[in-house]
Amino acid sequence: MESFTFEGRKGPVHIRPIQREDIPHLIELNKRAFPLMAEENVVWSERQLRNHLRLFPEGQLAAIVDDRIVGAVASLIISKERDPYRTHTYAGITDGGYFHNHDSSGDTLYGADVYVDPDCQGCGVGAALYEARRRLCKSLNLRRILAGGRLASYDSAAGELTPEAYVGKVVNGEINDRVLTFQLREGFIVRGILRNYITDPMSRNYASLIEWLNPDYVHCQVSSKVRLACVQYKVRKIDTFEDFASQVEYFVETAADYKSDFVLFPEFFSVQLLSVIEPLPSIDGIRKLAKDFSAPFIDLMSRMAKKYGLYIIGGSHPIERGNKLQNECLIFDPAGRYISQPKLHITPSEKRYWGISGGHELIVLPTPKAKIAVQICYDVEFPEATRYLADEGVEILFVPYCTDDRHGMFRVRKCAEARAIENQIFVATAGIIGNLPSVPAMDIHYGQAAVFTPSDFEFARDGIQAIADSNVETMLVTDIDTEDLYRSRSAGSVTPRLDRRTDLFELKVKLKNIDTRSELNEAPEFELPK
């Protein structure tokens, strides 16, 4: 959302998006605004505010007066439900304040918090923040704003009035409630009473369920269906780079003919290019592949993505980073731009034969169809990495792999299935088949492309959306529906994302991450290797 200036009662109030460096100021401001709730330890923590910025930065806004933060709002989008006015608690609707249940495909902006410096109350800061939220709702074409407004003055009337009677008198103007009266002036209407909504002595834990309907809302049915193509790629000896390009284009063109949104290639499928040169020791061969073939490989995949208008998850390819060699998956968008996801966990054979080092970042790439990420082969066998990605909002995880035998394939497959179930995400996998006798460390392969789902009523009965026959060259094409994820997360037979014991277990992350919105690269100029 763009910044704007609101004319308050005592001067201008500037509204802008919250930045990470604001977080310490916001924590102190939240405590000042709600001192009693601070005693109950229900004000924002640094970890929660960081999550808000990662998952929905547009919904986190600050009010500035005289270059000082004097107020803020925290918001998330919640999923569509048959009953938008269903009873809920604050912890339930905000996933314990962490917003992991933020649903970008939803139609309702939920107001998790509005807080203003006590010294600035009555100056129009609150009105500016409510206006900001209405503008955000309109800009995102959401149907409504919902919020639970704590009945801030109910404690003094609780001996005489039920919560329903109290709210009725506030609506009729007979009683002034410093929160609800203000919300009514801002155009909200009361839809119900929420019991045990939040720990707050002044409201006896009661809140009003309030709604503002967007007068500019335009109903549009946006498809949540995504078509995936997973290539079971057969490596065989080739004579030229053009032979490799023809084999790759065949699968990309076929994926496009099937109107796929994403096409996934396996790990190390580009090592096939080493069969066009004289055999080299494994360490020399992989270095030559990185040095001589990286630019033409990137150019080829970039041109294919642009020509056929789809996302290409480019398996993996060795990339030189200074004096280190990394195994990286290059992800190409339909404009031909790309971004690179390194493999974090390196297998003993990769270290021994090729001298490959692990990377230090996990990339989350928002696309018009879904939020995606990649974990290369061995990476998916480490659950904390996938948990981090799921917390970042990833809906589809792509896993390109390269395994020698059935045991290796099943290690990847079983872990991919577990990651799909425990994080309630889709996981798409694709592996190499075929042989390269002339290329050291790439002798035999076993693969079986598959797409895995959570295990619940919305999905296939065994948690397998689709699976290919093993060890035959083919391409698996299947449709998934991201809306099923959100329905399962909020109302499934089990809800592992909501039922996590964050009071007992904390995931500490030391990744060196980048902003994927500004780090997509253009393909380089190159000359074909001799």
XYZ file of C-alpha atoms in Angstrom:
530
model
C 0.000 0.000 0.000
C 1.229 3.505 -0.828
C 1.912 6.076 1.876
C -0.500 8.968 2.363
C -1.123 11.890 4.716
C -4.346 12.231 6.714
C -5.442 15.576 8.162
C -5.985 14.887 11.859
C -7.562 17.115 14.456
C -4.222 18.578 15.510
C -2.244 18.373 12.307
C -1.185 15.923 9.600
C -0.767 12.201 10.291
C 1.454 10.353 7.829
C 0.639 6.690 7.149
C 3.344 4.402 5.764
C 4.176 0.666 5.669
C 5.999 -0.691 8.700
C 9.686 -1.514 8.257
C 11.709 -4.113 10.134
C 13.679 -1.442 11.974
C 10.373 -0.147 13.443
C 9.808 -3.315 15.459
C 11.482 -2.265 18.762
C 9.488 1.002 18.725
C 6.243 -0.873 18.011
C 6.768 -3.260 20.932
C 7.201 -0.364 23.358
C 4.263 1.522 21.820
C 2.036 -1.548 22.150
C 2.911 -1.814 25.857
C 2.189 1.894 26.383
C -1.160 1.626 24.631
C -2.273 -1.481 26.569
C -0.525 -1.497 29.979
C -2.978 -3.931 31.593
C -2.695 -6.346 28.684
C 1.086 -6.014 28.867
C 0.835 -7.334 32.428
C -1.022 -10.357 31.020
C 1.784 -10.749 28.416
C -0.613 -10.514 25.444
C 1.108 -7.678 23.576
C 3.220 -8.184 20.459
C 6.600 -9.904 20.533
C 9.452 -9.283 18.101
C 8.999 -12.707 16.526
C 5.288 -12.099 15.902
C 5.886 -8.697 14.293
C 8.619 -10.135 12.078
C 6.186 -12.835 10.962
C 3.568 -10.202 10.094
C 6.048 -8.415 7.829
C 7.112 -11.644 6.140
C 3.623 -12.947 5.519
C 1.611 -9.783 4.756
C 3.743 -6.611 4.691
C 0.960 -4.601 3.009
C -1.277 -5.063 6.061
C 1.158 -3.649 8.623
C 0.966 0.161 8.764
C 2.363 2.867 11.018
C 1.117 6.381 11.820
C 3.807 9.071 11.973
C 3.511 12.488 13.636
C 6.550 14.786 13.788
C 8.806 11.950 12.568
C 7.706 9.703 15.444
C 5.662 6.484 15.317
C 2.537 7.188 17.331
C 0.230 4.384 16.170
C 0.032 1.199 14.122
C -2.296 -1.444 12.743
C -1.743 -5.163 12.243
C -3.934 -7.008 9.725
C -4.192 -10.310 7.895
C -6.462 -11.817 5.255
C -8.603 -14.749 6.316
C -10.036 -17.454 4.106
C -13.529 -17.558 2.679
C -16.034 -19.440 4.787
C -19.736 -20.136 4.487
C -20.228 -18.226 7.737
C -17.930 -15.189 7.896
C -19.442 -14.244 11.271
C -18.535 -17.525 12.940
C -17.559 -17.434 16.617
C -13.829 -17.336 17.167
C -11.129 -16.291 19.591
C -8.297 -13.868 18.992
C -5.691 -16.626 19.255
C -7.609 -18.817 16.832
C -8.227 -16.199 14.137
C -4.614 -14.937 14.237
C -2.897 -18.312 14.805
C -1.646 -17.252 18.214
C -0.710 -13.808 16.908
C 1.734 -15.207 14.325
C -0.538 -14.870 11.230
C 0.585 -18.208 9.762
C -3.031 -18.675 8.653
C -2.904 -15.535 6.470
C -4.656 -16.476 3.222
C -3.902 -14.233 0.258
C -6.802 -15.831 -1.641
C -9.347 -14.877 1.037
C -11.954 -12.131 0.749
C -11.861 -10.656 4.271
C -9.317 -8.295 5.833
C -9.119 -9.051 9.539
C -8.117 -6.249 11.885
C -5.850 -7.894 14.436
C -4.846 -4.725 16.278
C -4.958 -0.931 16.309
C -2.870 0.860 18.908
C -2.154 4.541 19.510
C 0.247 6.326 21.852
C -1.821 7.485 24.870
C -0.345 10.972 24.484
C -1.785 11.203 20.964
C -5.258 9.778 21.539
C -7.948 12.195 20.408
C -5.667 13.705 17.760
C -7.071 11.776 14.808
C -4.382 9.072 14.723
C -6.916 6.278 15.158
C -9.124 7.718 12.416
C -6.106 7.871 10.096
C -5.289 4.220 10.756
C -8.880 3.129 10.147
C -8.887 5.088 6.891
C -5.646 3.335 5.924
C -7.246 -0.028 6.532
C -10.289 0.886 4.422
C -7.998 1.998 1.590
C -6.108 -1.274 1.837
C -9.348 -3.252 1.701
C -10.404 -1.386 -1.439
C -7.021 -1.636 -3.130
C -7.000 -5.428 -2.659
C -10.669 -5.703 -3.724
C -11.649 -7.495 -0.528
C -15.277 -7.918 0.421
C -15.084 -6.669 3.997
C -13.110 -5.786 7.094
C -13.836 -7.835 10.192
C -12.457 -7.329 13.666
C -13.058 -8.272 17.252
C -13.421 -5.015 19.163
C -12.836 -5.528 22.875
C -15.583 -4.005 25.018
C -13.122 -1.679 26.727
C -15.543 -0.193 29.295
C -17.692 -3.253 30.000
C -16.119 -4.073 33.382
C -17.854 -1.098 35.031
C -21.281 -2.184 33.712
C -20.938 -5.969 33.972
C -22.871 -6.173 37.246
C -25.983 -4.673 35.630
C -25.874 -5.537 31.929
C -25.246 -8.621 29.834
C -22.717 -8.098 27.030
C -25.589 -8.059 24.508
C -27.487 -5.398 26.460
C -24.322 -3.355 26.910
C -23.539 -3.415 23.185
C -27.145 -2.507 22.402
C -26.943 0.603 24.576
C -23.621 1.606 23.001
C -25.120 1.239 19.509
C -28.114 3.363 20.557
C -25.838 6.055 21.986
C -26.958 5.533 25.588
C -23.502 4.392 26.767
C -20.068 5.424 25.598
C -17.495 2.669 25.113
C -14.137 4.172 24.189
C -13.431 1.440 21.608
C -16.826 0.427 20.196
C -18.210 3.990 20.072
C -15.217 5.025 17.992
C -15.577 1.996 15.704
C -19.254 2.790 15.090
C -18.275 6.349 14.092
C -15.819 4.836 11.618
C -18.636 3.073 9.771
C -18.534 -0.378 11.365
C -21.630 -2.316 12.392
C -21.945 -4.985 15.096
C -22.507 -8.547 13.896
C -22.327 -10.415 17.206
C -20.651 -10.974 20.574
C -17.411 -12.918 20.977
C -16.889 -14.628 24.342
C -13.435 -15.437 25.739
C -12.017 -13.509 22.817
C -8.880 -12.217 24.535
C -7.416 -11.963 28.029
C -8.428 -8.432 29.069
C -9.790 -7.563 32.538
C -11.425 -4.305 31.376
C -13.655 -6.116 28.858
C -14.169 -9.271 30.955
C -12.691 -11.006 27.846
C -15.709 -9.991 25.711
C -15.533 -8.399 22.268
C -17.971 -7.229 19.632
C -17.661 -8.739 16.154
C -17.678 -5.706 13.877
C -17.801 -5.415 10.096
C -17.192 -2.790 7.418
C -18.398 -3.723 3.941
C -16.377 -2.478 0.968
C -18.787 -0.459 -1.229
C -16.406 -0.823 -4.214
C -16.037 -4.607 -3.994
C -16.278 -6.348 -7.359
C -16.900 -10.067 -7.239
C -14.492 -11.954 -9.463
C -13.914 -15.678 -9.496
C -10.151 -16.159 -9.424
C -9.172 -19.747 -10.119
C -7.136 -21.413 -7.389
C -6.317 -24.323 -9.706
C -2.660 -24.835 -10.614
C -1.369 -27.258 -13.263
C 1.991 -28.884 -12.589
C 4.230 -30.796 -15.003
C 7.000 -32.966 -13.506
C 9.583 -34.269 -15.974
C 10.982 -37.760 -15.484
C 14.071 -36.909 -17.515
C 16.205 -39.641 -19.100
C 19.890 -38.833 -19.372
C 21.698 -40.456 -22.269
C 24.832 -39.680 -24.257
C 24.459 -36.698 -26.597
C 26.800 -35.227 -29.210
C 26.142 -31.483 -28.992
C 24.622 -28.797 -26.785
C 21.827 -28.557 -29.387
C 20.881 -32.187 -28.659
C 20.411 -31.242 -25.009
C 18.440 -28.138 -25.961
C 16.114 -30.170 -28.193
C 15.406 -32.678 -25.424
C 14.666 -29.890 -22.927
C 12.467 -27.952 -25.343
C 10.441 -31.050 -26.127
C 9.321 -31.278 -22.504
C 8.782 -27.534 -22.050
C 6.739 -27.339 -25.250
C 4.690 -30.355 -24.184
C 4.069 -28.837 -20.754
C 2.915 -25.644 -22.468
C 0.638 -27.633 -24.812
C -1.005 -29.058 -21.688
C -1.355 -25.482 -20.380
C 0.858 -26.124 -17.361
C 1.709 -23.253 -15.038
C 4.958 -24.809 -13.787
C 7.314 -27.425 -15.239
C 9.804 -29.144 -12.924
C 13.069 -30.730 -14.111
C 15.227 -33.049 -11.951
C 18.381 -32.330 -10.016
C 21.628 -32.407 -12.044
C 19.907 -33.156 -15.357
C 22.331 -30.663 -16.975
C 25.226 -33.024 -16.150
C 24.151 -34.777 -19.363
C 26.148 -32.014 -21.110
C 29.410 -33.607 -19.913
C 28.782 -36.491 -22.306
C 29.559 -34.198 -25.278
C 33.217 -33.809 -24.212
C 36.059 -36.212 -23.528
C 35.727 -37.970 -20.133
C 37.255 -36.059 -17.221
C 37.800 -36.906 -13.547
C 34.653 -36.079 -11.600
C 35.991 -32.913 -9.919
C 37.359 -31.549 -13.220
C 34.172 -32.409 -15.080
C 31.818 -30.660 -12.674
C 34.043 -27.540 -12.658
C 34.053 -27.468 -16.462
C 30.253 -27.829 -16.494
C 29.966 -24.835 -14.153
C 32.505 -22.705 -16.024
C 31.704 -23.416 -19.697
C 28.048 -24.435 -19.717
C 26.347 -22.205 -17.132
C 25.714 -19.239 -19.427
C 24.278 -21.306 -22.324
C 22.200 -23.374 -19.865
C 20.720 -20.227 -18.315
C 20.092 -18.690 -21.724
C 18.327 -21.841 -22.952
C 16.009 -22.074 -19.952
C 15.320 -18.338 -20.031
C 14.361 -18.454 -23.714
C 12.133 -21.478 -23.153
C 10.305 -19.839 -20.234
C 9.719 -16.694 -22.257
C 8.789 -18.511 -25.475
C 6.227 -20.804 -23.846
C 5.005 -18.453 -21.095
C 5.388 -20.622 -18.010
C 7.584 -21.043 -14.944
C 10.495 -23.453 -15.319
C 11.917 -25.004 -12.156
C 15.304 -25.762 -13.691
C 16.280 -28.882 -11.759
C 19.786 -28.030 -10.628
C 23.116 -27.020 -12.130
C 26.601 -26.456 -10.608
C 27.371 -22.749 -10.143
C 30.710 -21.224 -9.134
C 30.482 -18.725 -6.262
C 33.985 -17.319 -5.752
C 36.174 -20.307 -5.008
C 33.205 -22.461 -4.017
C 30.971 -24.679 -6.121
C 27.263 -24.850 -5.283
C 24.435 -27.073 -6.518
C 21.700 -24.580 -7.441
C 18.172 -24.706 -8.809
C 17.494 -21.857 -11.233
C 13.857 -20.779 -11.289
C 12.734 -18.960 -14.455
C 9.606 -16.818 -14.755
C 7.548 -16.297 -17.963
C 9.495 -13.077 -18.666
C 12.711 -15.106 -18.827
C 14.132 -13.736 -15.574
C 15.576 -16.126 -13.028
C 16.560 -16.542 -9.414
C 18.776 -19.198 -7.862
C 18.058 -21.489 -4.913
C 21.196 -23.276 -3.631
C 21.133 -26.705 -2.082
C 21.745 -26.363 1.656
C 22.494 -29.917 2.735
C 25.205 -31.639 0.693
C 25.371 -35.431 0.489
C 28.615 -37.293 1.230
C 28.971 -38.296 -2.451
C 28.590 -34.671 -3.646
C 31.360 -33.614 -1.288
C 33.587 -36.571 -2.136
C 33.257 -36.610 -5.932
C 32.562 -32.968 -6.769
C 33.626 -30.831 -3.818
C 30.259 -29.070 -3.608
C 29.488 -26.654 -0.737
C 26.116 -25.860 0.824
C 24.294 -22.553 0.400
C 22.835 -20.307 3.118
C 19.448 -19.063 1.890
C 15.944 -20.386 1.317
C 14.007 -18.434 -1.274
C 10.233 -17.895 -1.279
C 8.944 -16.778 -4.668
C 5.442 -15.262 -4.888
C 3.822 -15.974 -8.280
C 0.331 -15.130 -9.565
C -0.700 -18.756 -9.063
C 0.908 -19.627 -5.726
C 3.776 -18.950 -3.364
C 6.486 -21.438 -4.281
C 9.867 -22.643 -3.039
C 12.450 -25.277 -3.932
C 14.329 -27.807 -1.829
C 16.874 -29.830 -3.748
C 16.817 -33.596 -3.083
C 18.567 -34.163 0.293
C 17.205 -30.830 1.612
C 13.676 -32.228 1.922
C 14.968 -34.802 4.418
C 15.451 -32.003 6.979
C 12.017 -31.005 8.359
C 13.020 -27.670 9.922
C 13.816 -26.189 6.485
C 10.355 -27.024 5.132
C 8.719 -25.771 8.318
C 10.421 -22.424 7.811
C 9.170 -22.243 4.211
C 5.620 -23.151 5.232
C 5.717 -20.433 7.899
C 6.734 -18.027 5.126
C 3.505 -18.865 3.283
C 4.749 -21.407 0.734
C 1.914 -23.377 -0.867
C 3.832 -25.499 -3.391
C 7.260 -26.976 -2.677
C 9.232 -28.276 -5.667
C 11.792 -31.035 -5.037
C 14.107 -31.902 -7.933
C 16.225 -34.951 -7.091
C 18.875 -37.299 -8.434
C 19.122 -40.741 -6.802
C 21.022 -43.865 -7.790
C 18.611 -46.544 -6.647
C 15.220 -47.343 -5.193
C 16.423 -46.803 -1.621
C 17.548 -43.269 -2.416
C 14.356 -42.442 -4.282
C 12.239 -43.648 -1.362
C 14.214 -41.554 1.119
C 13.281 -38.472 -0.879
C 9.729 -39.623 -1.534
C 8.834 -40.569 2.036
C 10.262 -37.324 3.400
C 8.405 -35.312 0.753
C 5.167 -37.020 1.767
C 5.829 -36.216 5.423
C 6.582 -32.558 4.648
C 3.272 -32.274 2.750
C 1.276 -33.711 5.660
C 2.924 -31.940 8.584
C 2.974 -28.511 6.886
C -0.275 -28.876 4.900
C 1.335 -27.938 1.571
C 1.710 -29.510 -1.875
C 5.074 -31.126 -2.700
C 6.016 -31.872 -6.327
C 8.996 -34.117 -7.076
C 10.911 -35.124 -10.215
C 13.944 -37.389 -10.584
C 16.464 -38.444 -13.213
C 16.413 -41.820 -14.934
C 18.842 -43.331 -17.440
C 22.621 -43.806 -17.488
C 25.739 -41.802 -18.368
C 28.558 -44.381 -18.427
C 31.112 -41.836 -19.673
C 30.449 -39.365 -16.820
C 31.958 -40.252 -13.419
C 29.496 -40.254 -10.473
C 26.481 -40.258 -12.876
C 26.361 -43.954 -13.749
C 22.888 -45.206 -12.783
C 19.643 -43.548 -11.701
C 16.243 -44.412 -10.314
C 13.336 -41.945 -10.364
C 9.578 -41.665 -10.015
C 7.921 -38.240 -10.407
C 5.041 -37.548 -8.022
C 2.921 -34.809 -6.434
C 2.019 -35.235 -2.760
C -0.742 -33.584 -0.722
C -1.886 -33.377 2.879
C -3.849 -36.433 3.956
C -7.451 -35.359 4.474
C -10.855 -35.336 2.795
C -10.034 -32.546 0.330
C -7.272 -34.622 -1.242
C -6.594 -38.040 -2.747
C -7.219 -40.851 -0.255
C -3.539 -41.810 0.055
C -2.070 -38.284 -0.048
C -0.722 -38.850 -3.574
C -2.206 -36.459 -6.112
C -0.432 -38.178 -9.017
C 2.535 -40.493 -9.560
C 4.378 -41.702 -12.656
C 5.577 -45.202 -13.479
C 9.123 -45.561 -12.216
C 12.176 -45.471 -14.493
C 10.430 -44.651 -17.779
C 10.899 -41.364 -19.601
C 7.668 -39.416 -19.205
C 6.099 -36.228 -17.889
C 3.548 -36.236 -15.101
C 0.811 -33.582 -15.461
C -1.754 -32.929 -12.746
C -3.996 -30.204 -11.308
C -3.977 -29.037 -7.690
C -6.194 -26.500 -5.926
C -4.549 -24.174 -3.399
C -7.949 -23.384 -1.888
C -8.047 -26.963 -0.597
C -4.988 -26.196 1.524
C -6.685 -23.353 3.365
C -9.899 -25.270 3.903
C -7.894 -28.175 5.310
C -5.786 -25.896 7.523
C -8.791 -24.251 9.146
C -11.315 -27.104 9.252
C -9.532 -30.372 8.544
C -9.794 -33.617 10.483
C -6.533 -32.491 12.073
C -4.996 -29.024 11.895
C -1.249 -29.415 12.495
C -0.433 -25.850 11.481
C -2.834 -24.420 14.047
C -2.088 -26.965 16.768
C 1.666 -26.424 16.978
C 3.019 -25.950 20.502
C 4.934 -22.734 19.918
C 5.065 -22.344 23.689
C 7.289 -25.431 23.806
C 9.172 -25.391 20.505
C 10.694 -22.416 18.716
C 12.284 -22.445 15.265
C 15.327 -20.172 15.197
C 16.432 -19.217 11.698
C 19.899 -17.987 10.672
C 19.360 -17.928 6.927
C 20.907 -15.308 4.678
C 17.810 -14.447 2.670
C 17.052 -12.061 -0.179
C 13.996 -10.173 -1.379
C 12.779 -12.182 -4.373
C 10.631 -9.283 -5.538
C 13.738 -7.285 -6.480
C 16.360 -9.962 -7.125
C 15.210 -11.654 -10.343
C 18.053 -11.624 -12.892
C 18.205 -11.264 -16.661
C 19.851 -14.087 -18.608
C 23.528 -13.382 -19.498
C 25.077 -13.117 -22.926
C 27.116 -16.201 -23.842
C 29.011 -18.178 -26.412
C 28.392 -21.875 -26.953
C 31.192 -24.032 -25.500
C 33.520 -25.606 -28.034
